[in-house]
PDB file of C-alpha atoms in Angstrom:
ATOM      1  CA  UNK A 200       0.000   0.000   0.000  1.00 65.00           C
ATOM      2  CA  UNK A 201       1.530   3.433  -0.809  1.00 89.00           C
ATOM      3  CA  UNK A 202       1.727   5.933   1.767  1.00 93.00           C
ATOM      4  CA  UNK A 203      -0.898   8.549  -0.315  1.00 94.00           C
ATOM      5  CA  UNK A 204      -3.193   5.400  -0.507  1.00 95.00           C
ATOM      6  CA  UNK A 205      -2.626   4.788   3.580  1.00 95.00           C
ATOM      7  CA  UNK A 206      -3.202   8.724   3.995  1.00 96.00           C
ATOM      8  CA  UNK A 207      -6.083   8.549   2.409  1.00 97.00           C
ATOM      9  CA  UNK A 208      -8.042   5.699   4.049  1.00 96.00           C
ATOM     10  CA  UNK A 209      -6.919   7.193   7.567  1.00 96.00           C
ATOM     11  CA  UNK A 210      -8.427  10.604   6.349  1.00 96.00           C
ATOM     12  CA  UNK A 211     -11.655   8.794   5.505  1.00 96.00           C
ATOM     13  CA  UNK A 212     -11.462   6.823   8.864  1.00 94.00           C
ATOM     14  CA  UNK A 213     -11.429   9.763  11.179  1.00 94.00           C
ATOM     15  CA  UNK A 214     -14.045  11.644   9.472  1.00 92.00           C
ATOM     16  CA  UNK A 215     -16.280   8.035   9.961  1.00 88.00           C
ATOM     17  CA  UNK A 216     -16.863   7.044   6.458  1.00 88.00           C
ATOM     18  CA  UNK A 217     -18.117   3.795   6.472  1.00 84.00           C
ATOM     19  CA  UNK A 218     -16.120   0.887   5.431  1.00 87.00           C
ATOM     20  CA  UNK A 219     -18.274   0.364   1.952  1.00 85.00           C
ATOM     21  CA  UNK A 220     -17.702   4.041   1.003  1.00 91.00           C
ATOM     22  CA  UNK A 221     -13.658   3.874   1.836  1.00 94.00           C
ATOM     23  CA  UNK A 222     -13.299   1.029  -0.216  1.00 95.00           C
ATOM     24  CA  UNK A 223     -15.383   2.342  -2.875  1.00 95.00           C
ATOM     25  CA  UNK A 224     -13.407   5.939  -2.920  1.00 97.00           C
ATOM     26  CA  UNK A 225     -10.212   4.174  -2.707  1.00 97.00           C
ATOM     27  CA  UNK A 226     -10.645   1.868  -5.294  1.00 96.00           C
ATOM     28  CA  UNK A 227     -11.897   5.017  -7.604  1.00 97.00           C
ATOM     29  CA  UNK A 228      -8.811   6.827  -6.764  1.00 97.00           C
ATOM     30  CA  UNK A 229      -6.806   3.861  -8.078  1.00 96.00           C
ATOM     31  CA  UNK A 230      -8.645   3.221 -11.548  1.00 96.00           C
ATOM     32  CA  UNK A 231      -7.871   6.879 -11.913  1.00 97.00           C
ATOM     33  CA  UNK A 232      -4.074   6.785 -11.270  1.00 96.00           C
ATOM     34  CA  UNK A 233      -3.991   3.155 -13.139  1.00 96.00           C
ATOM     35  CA  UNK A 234      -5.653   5.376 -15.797  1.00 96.00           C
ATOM     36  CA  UNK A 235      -2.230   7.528 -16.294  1.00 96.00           C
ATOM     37  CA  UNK A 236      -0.110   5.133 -15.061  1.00 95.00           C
ATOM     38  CA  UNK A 237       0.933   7.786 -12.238  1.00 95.00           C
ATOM     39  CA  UNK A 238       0.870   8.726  -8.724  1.00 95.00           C
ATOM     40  CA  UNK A 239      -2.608  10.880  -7.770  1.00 95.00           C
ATOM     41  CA  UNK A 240      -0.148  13.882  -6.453  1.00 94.00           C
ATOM     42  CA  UNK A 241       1.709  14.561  -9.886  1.00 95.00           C
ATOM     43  CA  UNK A 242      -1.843  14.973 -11.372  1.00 96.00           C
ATOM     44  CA  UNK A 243      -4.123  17.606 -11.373  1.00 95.00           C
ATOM     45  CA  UNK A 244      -7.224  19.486 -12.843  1.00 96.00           C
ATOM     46  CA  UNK A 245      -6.833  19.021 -16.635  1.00 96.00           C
ATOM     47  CA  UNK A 246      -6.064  15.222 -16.053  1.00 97.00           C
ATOM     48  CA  UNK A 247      -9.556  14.803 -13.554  1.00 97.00           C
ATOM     49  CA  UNK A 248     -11.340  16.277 -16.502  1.00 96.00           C
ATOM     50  CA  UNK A 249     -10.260  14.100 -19.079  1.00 96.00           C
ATOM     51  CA  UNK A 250     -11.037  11.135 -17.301  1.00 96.00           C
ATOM     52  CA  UNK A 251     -14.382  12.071 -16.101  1.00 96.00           C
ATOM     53  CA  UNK A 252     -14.887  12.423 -19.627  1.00 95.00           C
ATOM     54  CA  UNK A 253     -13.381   8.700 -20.368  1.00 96.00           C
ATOM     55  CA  UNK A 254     -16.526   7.952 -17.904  1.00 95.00           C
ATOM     56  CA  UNK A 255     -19.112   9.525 -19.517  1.00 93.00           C
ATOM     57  CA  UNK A 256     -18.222   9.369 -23.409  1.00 95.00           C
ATOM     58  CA  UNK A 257     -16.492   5.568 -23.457  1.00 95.00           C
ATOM     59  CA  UNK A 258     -17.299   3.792 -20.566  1.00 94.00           C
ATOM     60  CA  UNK A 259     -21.215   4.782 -20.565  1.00 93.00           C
ATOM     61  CA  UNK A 260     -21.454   5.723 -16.556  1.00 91.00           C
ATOM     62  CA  UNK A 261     -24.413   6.894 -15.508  1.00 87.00           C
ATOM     63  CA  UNK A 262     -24.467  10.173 -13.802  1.00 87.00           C
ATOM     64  CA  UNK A 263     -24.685   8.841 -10.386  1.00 86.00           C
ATOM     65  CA  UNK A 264     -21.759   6.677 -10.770  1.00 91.00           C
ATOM     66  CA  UNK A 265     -19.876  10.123 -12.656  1.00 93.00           C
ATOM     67  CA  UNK A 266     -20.546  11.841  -9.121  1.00 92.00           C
ATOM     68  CA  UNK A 267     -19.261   9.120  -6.901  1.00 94.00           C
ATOM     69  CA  UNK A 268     -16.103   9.300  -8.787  1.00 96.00           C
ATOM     70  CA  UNK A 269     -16.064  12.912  -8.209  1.00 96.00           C
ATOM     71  CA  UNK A 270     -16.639  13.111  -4.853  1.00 96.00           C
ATOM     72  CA  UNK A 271     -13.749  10.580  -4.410  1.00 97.00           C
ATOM     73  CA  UNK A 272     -11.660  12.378  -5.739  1.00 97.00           C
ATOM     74  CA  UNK A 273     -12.777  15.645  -4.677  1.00 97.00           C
ATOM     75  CA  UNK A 274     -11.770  13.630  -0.591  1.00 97.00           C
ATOM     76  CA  UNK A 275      -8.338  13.107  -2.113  1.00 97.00           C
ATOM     77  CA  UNK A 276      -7.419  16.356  -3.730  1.00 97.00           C
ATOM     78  CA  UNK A 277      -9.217  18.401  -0.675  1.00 96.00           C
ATOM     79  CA  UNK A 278      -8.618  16.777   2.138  1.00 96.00           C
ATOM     80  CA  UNK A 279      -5.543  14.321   1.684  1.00 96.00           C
ATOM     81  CA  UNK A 280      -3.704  16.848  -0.232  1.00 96.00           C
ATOM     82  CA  UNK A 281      -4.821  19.576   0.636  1.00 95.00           C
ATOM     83  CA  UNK A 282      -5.766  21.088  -2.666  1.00 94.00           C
ATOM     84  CA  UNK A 283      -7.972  24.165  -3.262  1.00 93.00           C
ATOM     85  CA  UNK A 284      -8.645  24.436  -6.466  1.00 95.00           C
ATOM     86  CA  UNK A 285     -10.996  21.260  -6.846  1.00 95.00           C
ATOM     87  CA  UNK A 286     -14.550  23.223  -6.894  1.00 92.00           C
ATOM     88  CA  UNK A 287     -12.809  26.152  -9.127  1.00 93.00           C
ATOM     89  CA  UNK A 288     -11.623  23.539 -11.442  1.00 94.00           C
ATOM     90  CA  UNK A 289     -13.845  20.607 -11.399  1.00 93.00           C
ATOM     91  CA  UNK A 290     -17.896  21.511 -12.611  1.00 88.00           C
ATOM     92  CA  UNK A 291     -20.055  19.498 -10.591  1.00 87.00           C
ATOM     93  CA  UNK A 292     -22.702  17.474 -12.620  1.00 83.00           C
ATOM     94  CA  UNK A 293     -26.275  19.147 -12.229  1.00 81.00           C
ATOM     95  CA  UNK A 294     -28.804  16.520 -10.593  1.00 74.00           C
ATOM     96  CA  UNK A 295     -30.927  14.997 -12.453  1.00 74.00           C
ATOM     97  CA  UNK A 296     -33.637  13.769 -10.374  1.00 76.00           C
ATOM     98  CA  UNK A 297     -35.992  11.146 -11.678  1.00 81.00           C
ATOM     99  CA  UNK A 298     -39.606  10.495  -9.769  1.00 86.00           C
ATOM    100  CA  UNK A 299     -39.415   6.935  -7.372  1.00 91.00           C
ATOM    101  CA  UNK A 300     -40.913   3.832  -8.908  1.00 93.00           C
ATOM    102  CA  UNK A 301     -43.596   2.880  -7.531  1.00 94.00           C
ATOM    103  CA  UNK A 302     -45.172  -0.371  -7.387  1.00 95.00           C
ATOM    104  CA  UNK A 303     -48.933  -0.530  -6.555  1.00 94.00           C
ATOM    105  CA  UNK A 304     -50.367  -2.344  -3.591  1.00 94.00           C
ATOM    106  CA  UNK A 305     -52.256  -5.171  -6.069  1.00 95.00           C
ATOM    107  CA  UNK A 306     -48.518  -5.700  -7.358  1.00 95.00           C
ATOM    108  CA  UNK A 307     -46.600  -5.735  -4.169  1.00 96.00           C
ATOM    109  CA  UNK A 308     -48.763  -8.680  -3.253  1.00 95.00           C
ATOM    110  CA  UNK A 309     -48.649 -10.654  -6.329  1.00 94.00           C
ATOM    111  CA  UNK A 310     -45.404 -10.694  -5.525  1.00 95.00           C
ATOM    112  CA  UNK A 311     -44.947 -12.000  -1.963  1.00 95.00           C
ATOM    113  CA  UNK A 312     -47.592 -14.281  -3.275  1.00 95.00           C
ATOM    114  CA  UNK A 313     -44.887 -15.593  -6.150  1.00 93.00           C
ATOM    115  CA  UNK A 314     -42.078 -15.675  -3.726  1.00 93.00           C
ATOM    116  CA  UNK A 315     -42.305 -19.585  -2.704  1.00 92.00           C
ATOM    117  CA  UNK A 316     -38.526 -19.511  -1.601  1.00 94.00           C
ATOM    118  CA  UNK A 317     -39.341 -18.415   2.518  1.00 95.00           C
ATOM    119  CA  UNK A 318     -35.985 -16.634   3.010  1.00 96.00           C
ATOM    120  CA  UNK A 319     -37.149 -14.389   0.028  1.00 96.00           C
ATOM    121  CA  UNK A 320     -40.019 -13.323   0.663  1.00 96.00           C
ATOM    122  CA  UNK A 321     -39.474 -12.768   4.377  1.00 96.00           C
ATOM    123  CA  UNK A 322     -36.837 -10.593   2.941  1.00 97.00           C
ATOM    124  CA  UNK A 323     -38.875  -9.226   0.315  1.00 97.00           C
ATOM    125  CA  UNK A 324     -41.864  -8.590   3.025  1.00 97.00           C
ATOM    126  CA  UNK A 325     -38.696  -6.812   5.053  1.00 97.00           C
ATOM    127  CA  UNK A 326     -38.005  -3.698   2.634  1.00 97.00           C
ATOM    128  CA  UNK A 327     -41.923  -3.295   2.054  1.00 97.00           C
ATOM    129  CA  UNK A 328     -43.257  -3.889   5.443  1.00 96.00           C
ATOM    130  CA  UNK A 329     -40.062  -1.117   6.852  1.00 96.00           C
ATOM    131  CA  UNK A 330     -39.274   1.049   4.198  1.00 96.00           C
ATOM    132  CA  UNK A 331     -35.745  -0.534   4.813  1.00 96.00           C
ATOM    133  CA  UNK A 332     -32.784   0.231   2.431  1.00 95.00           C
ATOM    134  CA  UNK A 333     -31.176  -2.662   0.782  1.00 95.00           C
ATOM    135  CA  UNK A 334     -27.895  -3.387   2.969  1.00 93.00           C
ATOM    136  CA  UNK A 335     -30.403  -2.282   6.649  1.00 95.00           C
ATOM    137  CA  UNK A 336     -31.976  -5.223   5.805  1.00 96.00           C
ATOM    138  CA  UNK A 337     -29.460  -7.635   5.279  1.00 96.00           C
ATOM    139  CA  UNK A 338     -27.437  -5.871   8.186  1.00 94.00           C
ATOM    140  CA  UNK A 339     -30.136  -7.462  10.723  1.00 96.00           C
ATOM    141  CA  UNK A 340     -29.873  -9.452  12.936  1.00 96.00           C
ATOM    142  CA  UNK A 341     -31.931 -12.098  14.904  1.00 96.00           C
ATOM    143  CA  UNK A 342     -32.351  -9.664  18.290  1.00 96.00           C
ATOM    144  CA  UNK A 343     -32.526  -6.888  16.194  1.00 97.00           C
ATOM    145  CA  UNK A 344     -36.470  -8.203  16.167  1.00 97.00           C
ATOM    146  CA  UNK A 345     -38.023  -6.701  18.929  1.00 97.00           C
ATOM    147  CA  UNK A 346     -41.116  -8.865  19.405  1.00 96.00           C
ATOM    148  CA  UNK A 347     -42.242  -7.267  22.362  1.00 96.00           C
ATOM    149  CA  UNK A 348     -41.892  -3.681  21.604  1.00 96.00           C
ATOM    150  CA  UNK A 349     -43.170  -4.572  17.433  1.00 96.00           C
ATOM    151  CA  UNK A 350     -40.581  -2.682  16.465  1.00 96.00           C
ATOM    152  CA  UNK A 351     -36.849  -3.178  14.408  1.00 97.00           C
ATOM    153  CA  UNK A 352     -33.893  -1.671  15.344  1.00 96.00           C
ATOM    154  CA  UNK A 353     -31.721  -0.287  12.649  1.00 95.00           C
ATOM    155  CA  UNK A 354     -28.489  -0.759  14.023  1.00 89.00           C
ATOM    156  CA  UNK A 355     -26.617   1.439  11.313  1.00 82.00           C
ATOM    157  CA  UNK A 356     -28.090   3.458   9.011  1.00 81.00           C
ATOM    158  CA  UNK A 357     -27.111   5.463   6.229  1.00 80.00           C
ATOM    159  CA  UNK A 358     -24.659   7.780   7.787  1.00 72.00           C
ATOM    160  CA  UNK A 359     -24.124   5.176  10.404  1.00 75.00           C
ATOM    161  CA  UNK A 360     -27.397   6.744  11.946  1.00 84.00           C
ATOM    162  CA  UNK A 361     -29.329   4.435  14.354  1.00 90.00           C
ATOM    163  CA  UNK A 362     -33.334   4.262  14.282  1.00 94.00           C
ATOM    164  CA  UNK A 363     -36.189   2.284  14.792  1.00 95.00           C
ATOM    165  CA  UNK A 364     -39.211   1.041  12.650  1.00 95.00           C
ATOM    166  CA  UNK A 365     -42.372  -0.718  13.363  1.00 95.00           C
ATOM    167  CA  UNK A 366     -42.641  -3.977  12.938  1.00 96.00           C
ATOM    168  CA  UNK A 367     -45.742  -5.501  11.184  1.00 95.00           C
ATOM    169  CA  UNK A 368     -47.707  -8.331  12.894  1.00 96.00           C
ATOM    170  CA  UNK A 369     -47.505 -10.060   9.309  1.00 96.00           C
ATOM    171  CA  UNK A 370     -44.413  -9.407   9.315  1.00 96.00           C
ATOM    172  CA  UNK A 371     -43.525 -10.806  12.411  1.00 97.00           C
ATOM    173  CA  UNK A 372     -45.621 -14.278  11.774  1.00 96.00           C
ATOM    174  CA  UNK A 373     -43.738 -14.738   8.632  1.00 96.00           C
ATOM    175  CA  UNK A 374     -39.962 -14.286  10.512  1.00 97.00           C
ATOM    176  CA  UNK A 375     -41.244 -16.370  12.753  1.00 97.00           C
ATOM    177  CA  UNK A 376     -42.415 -19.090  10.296  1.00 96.00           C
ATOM    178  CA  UNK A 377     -38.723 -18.540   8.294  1.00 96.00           C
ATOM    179  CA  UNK A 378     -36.852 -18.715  11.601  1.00 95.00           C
ATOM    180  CA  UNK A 379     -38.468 -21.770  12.632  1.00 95.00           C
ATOM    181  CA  UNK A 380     -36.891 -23.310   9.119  1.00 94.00           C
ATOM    182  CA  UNK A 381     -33.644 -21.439   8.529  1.00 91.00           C
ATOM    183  CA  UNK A 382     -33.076 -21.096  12.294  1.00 93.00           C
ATOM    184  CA  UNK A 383     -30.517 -18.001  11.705  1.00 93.00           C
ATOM    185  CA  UNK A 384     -28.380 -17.534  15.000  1.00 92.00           C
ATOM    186  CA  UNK A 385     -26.346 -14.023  14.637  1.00 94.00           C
ATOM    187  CA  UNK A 386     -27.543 -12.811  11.041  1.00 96.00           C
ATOM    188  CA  UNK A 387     -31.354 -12.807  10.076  1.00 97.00           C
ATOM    189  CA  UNK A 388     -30.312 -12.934   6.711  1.00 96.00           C
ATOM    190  CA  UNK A 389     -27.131 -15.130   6.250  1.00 95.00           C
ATOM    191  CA  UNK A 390     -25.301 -16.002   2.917  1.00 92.00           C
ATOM    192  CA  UNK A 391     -23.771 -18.875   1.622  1.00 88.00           C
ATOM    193  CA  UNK A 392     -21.089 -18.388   5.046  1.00 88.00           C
ATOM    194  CA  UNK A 393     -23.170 -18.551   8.215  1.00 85.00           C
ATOM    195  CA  UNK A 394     -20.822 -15.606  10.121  1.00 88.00           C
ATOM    196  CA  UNK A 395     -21.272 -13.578   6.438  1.00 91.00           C
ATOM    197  CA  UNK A 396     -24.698 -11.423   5.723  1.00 92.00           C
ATOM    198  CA  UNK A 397     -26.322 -12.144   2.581  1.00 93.00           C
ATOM    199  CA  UNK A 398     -24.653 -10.421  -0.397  1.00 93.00           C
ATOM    200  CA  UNK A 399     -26.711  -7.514  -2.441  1.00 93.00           C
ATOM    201  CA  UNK A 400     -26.132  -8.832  -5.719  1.00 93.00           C
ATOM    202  CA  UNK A 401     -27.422 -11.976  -4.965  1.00 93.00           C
ATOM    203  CA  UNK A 402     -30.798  -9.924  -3.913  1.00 95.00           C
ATOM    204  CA  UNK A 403     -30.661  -8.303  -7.012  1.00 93.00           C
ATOM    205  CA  UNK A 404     -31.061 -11.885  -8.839  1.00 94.00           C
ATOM    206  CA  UNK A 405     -34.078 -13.045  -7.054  1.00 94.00           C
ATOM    207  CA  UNK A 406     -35.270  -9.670  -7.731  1.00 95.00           C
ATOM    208  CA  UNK A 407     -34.888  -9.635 -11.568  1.00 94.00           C
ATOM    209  CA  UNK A 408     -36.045 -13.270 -11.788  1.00 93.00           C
ATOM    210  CA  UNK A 409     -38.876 -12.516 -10.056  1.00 94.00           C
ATOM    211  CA  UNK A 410     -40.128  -9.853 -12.042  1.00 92.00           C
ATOM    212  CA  UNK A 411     -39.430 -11.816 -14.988  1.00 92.00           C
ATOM    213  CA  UNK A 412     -41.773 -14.682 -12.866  1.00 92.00           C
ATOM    214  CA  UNK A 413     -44.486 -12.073 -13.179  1.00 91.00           C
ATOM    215  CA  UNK A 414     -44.099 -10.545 -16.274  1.00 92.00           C
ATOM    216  CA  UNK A 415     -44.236  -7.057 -14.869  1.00 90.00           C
ATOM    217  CA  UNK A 416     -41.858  -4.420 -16.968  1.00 91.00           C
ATOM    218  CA  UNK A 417     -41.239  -2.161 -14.191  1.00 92.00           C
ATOM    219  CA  UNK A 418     -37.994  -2.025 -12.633  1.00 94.00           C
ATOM    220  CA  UNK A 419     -37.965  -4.524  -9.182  1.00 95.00           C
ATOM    221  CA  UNK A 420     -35.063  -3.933  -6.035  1.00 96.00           C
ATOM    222  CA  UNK A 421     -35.408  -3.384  -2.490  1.00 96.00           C
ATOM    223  CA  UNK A 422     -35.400   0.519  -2.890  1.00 95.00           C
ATOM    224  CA  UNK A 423     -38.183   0.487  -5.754  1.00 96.00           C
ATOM    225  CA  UNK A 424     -40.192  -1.608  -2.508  1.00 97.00           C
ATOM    226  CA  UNK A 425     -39.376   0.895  -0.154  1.00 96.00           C
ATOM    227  CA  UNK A 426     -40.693   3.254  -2.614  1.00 95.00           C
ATOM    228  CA  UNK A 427     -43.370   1.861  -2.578  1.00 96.00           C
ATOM    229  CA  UNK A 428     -43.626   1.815   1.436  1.00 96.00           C
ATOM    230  CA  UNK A 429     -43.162   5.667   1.889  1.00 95.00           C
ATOM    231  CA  UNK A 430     -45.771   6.162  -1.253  1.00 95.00           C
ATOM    232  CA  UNK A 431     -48.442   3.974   0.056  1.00 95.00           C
ATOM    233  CA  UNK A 432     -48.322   5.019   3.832  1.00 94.00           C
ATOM    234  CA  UNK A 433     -48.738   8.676   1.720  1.00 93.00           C
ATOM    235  CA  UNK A 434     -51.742   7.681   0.376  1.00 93.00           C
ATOM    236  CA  UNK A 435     -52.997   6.043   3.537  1.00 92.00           C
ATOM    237  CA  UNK A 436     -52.618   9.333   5.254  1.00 91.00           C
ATOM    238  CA  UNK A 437     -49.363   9.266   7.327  1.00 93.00           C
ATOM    239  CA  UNK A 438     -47.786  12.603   7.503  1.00 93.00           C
ATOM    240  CA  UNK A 439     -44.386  13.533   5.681  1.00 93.00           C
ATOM    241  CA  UNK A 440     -42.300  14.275   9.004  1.00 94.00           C
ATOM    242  CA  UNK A 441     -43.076  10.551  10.144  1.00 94.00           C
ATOM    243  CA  UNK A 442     -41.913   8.797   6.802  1.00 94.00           C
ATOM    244  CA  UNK A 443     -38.844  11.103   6.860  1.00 94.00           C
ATOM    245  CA  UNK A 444     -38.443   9.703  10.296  1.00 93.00           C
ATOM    246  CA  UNK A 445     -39.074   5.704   9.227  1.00 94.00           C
ATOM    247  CA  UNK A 446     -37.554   5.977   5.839  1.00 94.00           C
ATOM    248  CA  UNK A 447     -34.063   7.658   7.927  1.00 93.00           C
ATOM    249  CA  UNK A 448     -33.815  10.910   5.179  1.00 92.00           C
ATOM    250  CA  UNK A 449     -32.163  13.665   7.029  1.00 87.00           C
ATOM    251  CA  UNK A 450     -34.113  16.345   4.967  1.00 88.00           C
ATOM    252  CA  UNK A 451     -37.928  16.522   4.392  1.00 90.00           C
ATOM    253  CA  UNK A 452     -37.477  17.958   1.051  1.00 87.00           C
ATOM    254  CA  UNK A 453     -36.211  14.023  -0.210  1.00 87.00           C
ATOM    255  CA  UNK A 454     -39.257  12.404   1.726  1.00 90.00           C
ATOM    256  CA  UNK A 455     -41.199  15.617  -0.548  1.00 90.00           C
ATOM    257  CA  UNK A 456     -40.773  13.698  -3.949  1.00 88.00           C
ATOM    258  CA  UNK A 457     -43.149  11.052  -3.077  1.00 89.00           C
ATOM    259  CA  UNK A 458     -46.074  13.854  -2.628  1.00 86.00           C
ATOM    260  CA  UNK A 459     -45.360  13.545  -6.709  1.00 85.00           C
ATOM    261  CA  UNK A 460     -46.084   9.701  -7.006  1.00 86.00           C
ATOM    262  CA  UNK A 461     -49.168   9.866  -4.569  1.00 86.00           C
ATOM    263  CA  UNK A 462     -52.253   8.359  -6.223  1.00 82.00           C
ATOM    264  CA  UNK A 463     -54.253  10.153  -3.479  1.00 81.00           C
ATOM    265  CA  UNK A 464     -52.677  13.055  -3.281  1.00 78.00           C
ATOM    266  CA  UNK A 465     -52.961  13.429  -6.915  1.00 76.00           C
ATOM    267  CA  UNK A 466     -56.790  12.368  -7.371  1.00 80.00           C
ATOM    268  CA  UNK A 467     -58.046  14.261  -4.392  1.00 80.00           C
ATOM    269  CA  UNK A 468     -56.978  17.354  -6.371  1.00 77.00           C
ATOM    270  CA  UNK A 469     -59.199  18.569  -9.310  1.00 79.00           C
ATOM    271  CA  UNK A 470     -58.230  20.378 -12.139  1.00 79.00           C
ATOM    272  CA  UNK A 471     -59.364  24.282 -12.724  1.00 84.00           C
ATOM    273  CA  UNK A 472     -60.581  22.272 -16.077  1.00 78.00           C
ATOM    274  CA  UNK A 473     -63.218  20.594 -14.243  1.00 81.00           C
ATOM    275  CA  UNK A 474     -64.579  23.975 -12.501  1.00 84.00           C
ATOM    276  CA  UNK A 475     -65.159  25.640 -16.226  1.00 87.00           C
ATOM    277  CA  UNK A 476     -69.064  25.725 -17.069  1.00 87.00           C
ATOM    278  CA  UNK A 477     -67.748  24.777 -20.621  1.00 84.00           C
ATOM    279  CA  UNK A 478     -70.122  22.997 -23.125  1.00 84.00           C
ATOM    280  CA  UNK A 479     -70.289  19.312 -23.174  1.00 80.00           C
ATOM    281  CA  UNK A 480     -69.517  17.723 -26.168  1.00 77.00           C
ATOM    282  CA  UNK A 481     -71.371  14.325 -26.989  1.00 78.00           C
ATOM    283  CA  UNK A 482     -69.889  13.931 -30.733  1.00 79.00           C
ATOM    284  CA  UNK A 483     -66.719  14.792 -32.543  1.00 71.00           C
ATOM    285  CA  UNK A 484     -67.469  18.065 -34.944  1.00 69.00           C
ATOM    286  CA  UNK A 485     -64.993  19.278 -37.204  1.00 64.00           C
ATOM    287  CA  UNK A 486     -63.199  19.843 -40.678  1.00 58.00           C
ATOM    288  CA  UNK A 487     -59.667  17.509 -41.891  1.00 61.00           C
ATOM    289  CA  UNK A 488     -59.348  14.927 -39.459  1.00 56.00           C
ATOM    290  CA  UNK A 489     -55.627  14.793 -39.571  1.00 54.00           C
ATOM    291  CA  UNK A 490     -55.538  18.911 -38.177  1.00 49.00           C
TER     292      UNK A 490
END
């Protein structure tokens, strides 16, 4: 390990990163100096912009994965070495935000429904039932499932932020039913290794082969469920401060965006169209058809 390298993952240490987003920013920094074949520190701004173009123009990233790499290096330059011309220098991508995906509630269910592998869908039932994000869930473990209280404790959360969320009675009969046959004794979720959590990717599999199972054509993962979770407690009537507070956003305005995907919010409001004493029209008048 070079000493830059070592610098680096100390700086990211003290300032509490958590392990998946040092390895991720570390291994960025090295694809970029593999990239020139030289050290980080006898590069600078001209060489971050042609390879943030590599990115975008060759490799196809998406944008999201285009501002991970520039926030790594943005740690290394800033921070490590102590740089200031990074924000002068370096134009941060506009963001592009897209609306959630939403699944509706007749969906969700034909889905646990489909799920006959138990670990699945108690897994499945997990990130709907909690709003949970995708490595929460597979972080739990078996006394993270407070029977007694209904409620789960989120050991570490994004930002390695603690919090609780209820726990669903249906929810709970189904662990219950998947403990009794899996028997899990540290994680609730174990992988292949007993002492290792499940791995995301191999969520992402049941997920896509599950949708396929259905022969639904919207997207399917853990966060499109919990999506669907903050949406649907929206429509039932829960108020945005106590999503933000089960879904663990720090700001309200992120929780906001699902006020766009409501189906109740939406038809519950009528359009000035509808207030117009216009004329009805009962047949189709008119000259050229194609005008």
């Amino acid at each position: 390990m070079t000493h830059l390298r070592q610098r680096m993952q100390e700086d990211l240490r003290l300032r509490n990163y958590s392990p998946r987003t040092i390895h991720s920013y570390i291994r960025i920094v090295a694809e970029f100096a593999s990239y020139f074949r030289k050290s980080p520190d006898q590069l600078g701004p001209e060489h971050i912009r042609a390879w943030l173009l590599y990115l975008l123009d060759e490799r196809k990233l998406a944008w999201g994965t285009l501002q991970c790499a520039r926030s790594a290096l943005k740690f290394l330059y800033t921070r490590t070495l102590k740089q200031t011309w990074f924000d002068q220098e370096i134009i941060k991508p506009k963001v592009r935000r897209k609306l959630p995906t939403v699944w509706s509630r007749e969906e969700v269910c034909a889905l646990l429904d489909a799920t006959t592998n138990t670990k699945h869908r108690a897994l499945l039932a997990v990130y709907y039932s909690a709003g949970l994000r995708c490595q929460e869930a597979l972080d739990l473990k078996v006394n993270d499932i407070d029977s007694k209280r209904m409620v789960i404790h989120v050991r570490e959360g994004k930002g390695k932020f603690p919090r609780q969320v209820m726990l669903s009675p249906k929810l709970l009969e189904l662990l219950r039913v998947y403990w009794k046959w899996r028997k899990p004794k540290d994680w609730l979720f174990p992988g292949e290794r007993p002492d290792q959590p499940l791995f995301q990717n191999a969520v992402r599999v049941a997920c896509q082969k599950l949708r396929q199972k259905l022969g639904i054509t919207k997207p399917l993962s853990p966060h499109v469920l919990r999506h669907s979770f903050a949406t649907h407690l929206l429509d039932a009537g829960t108020d945005l401060r106590s999503i933000q507070l089960l879904l663990g956003h720090r700001d309200l305005e992120t929780t906001a965006r699902y006020l766009h995907v409501s189906e109740a919010r939406l038809h519950a409001t009528a359009s000035p169209l509808d207030d117009l004493p216009i004329r009805i029209v009962r047949t189709a008048q008119g000259g050229n058809r194609t005008a």
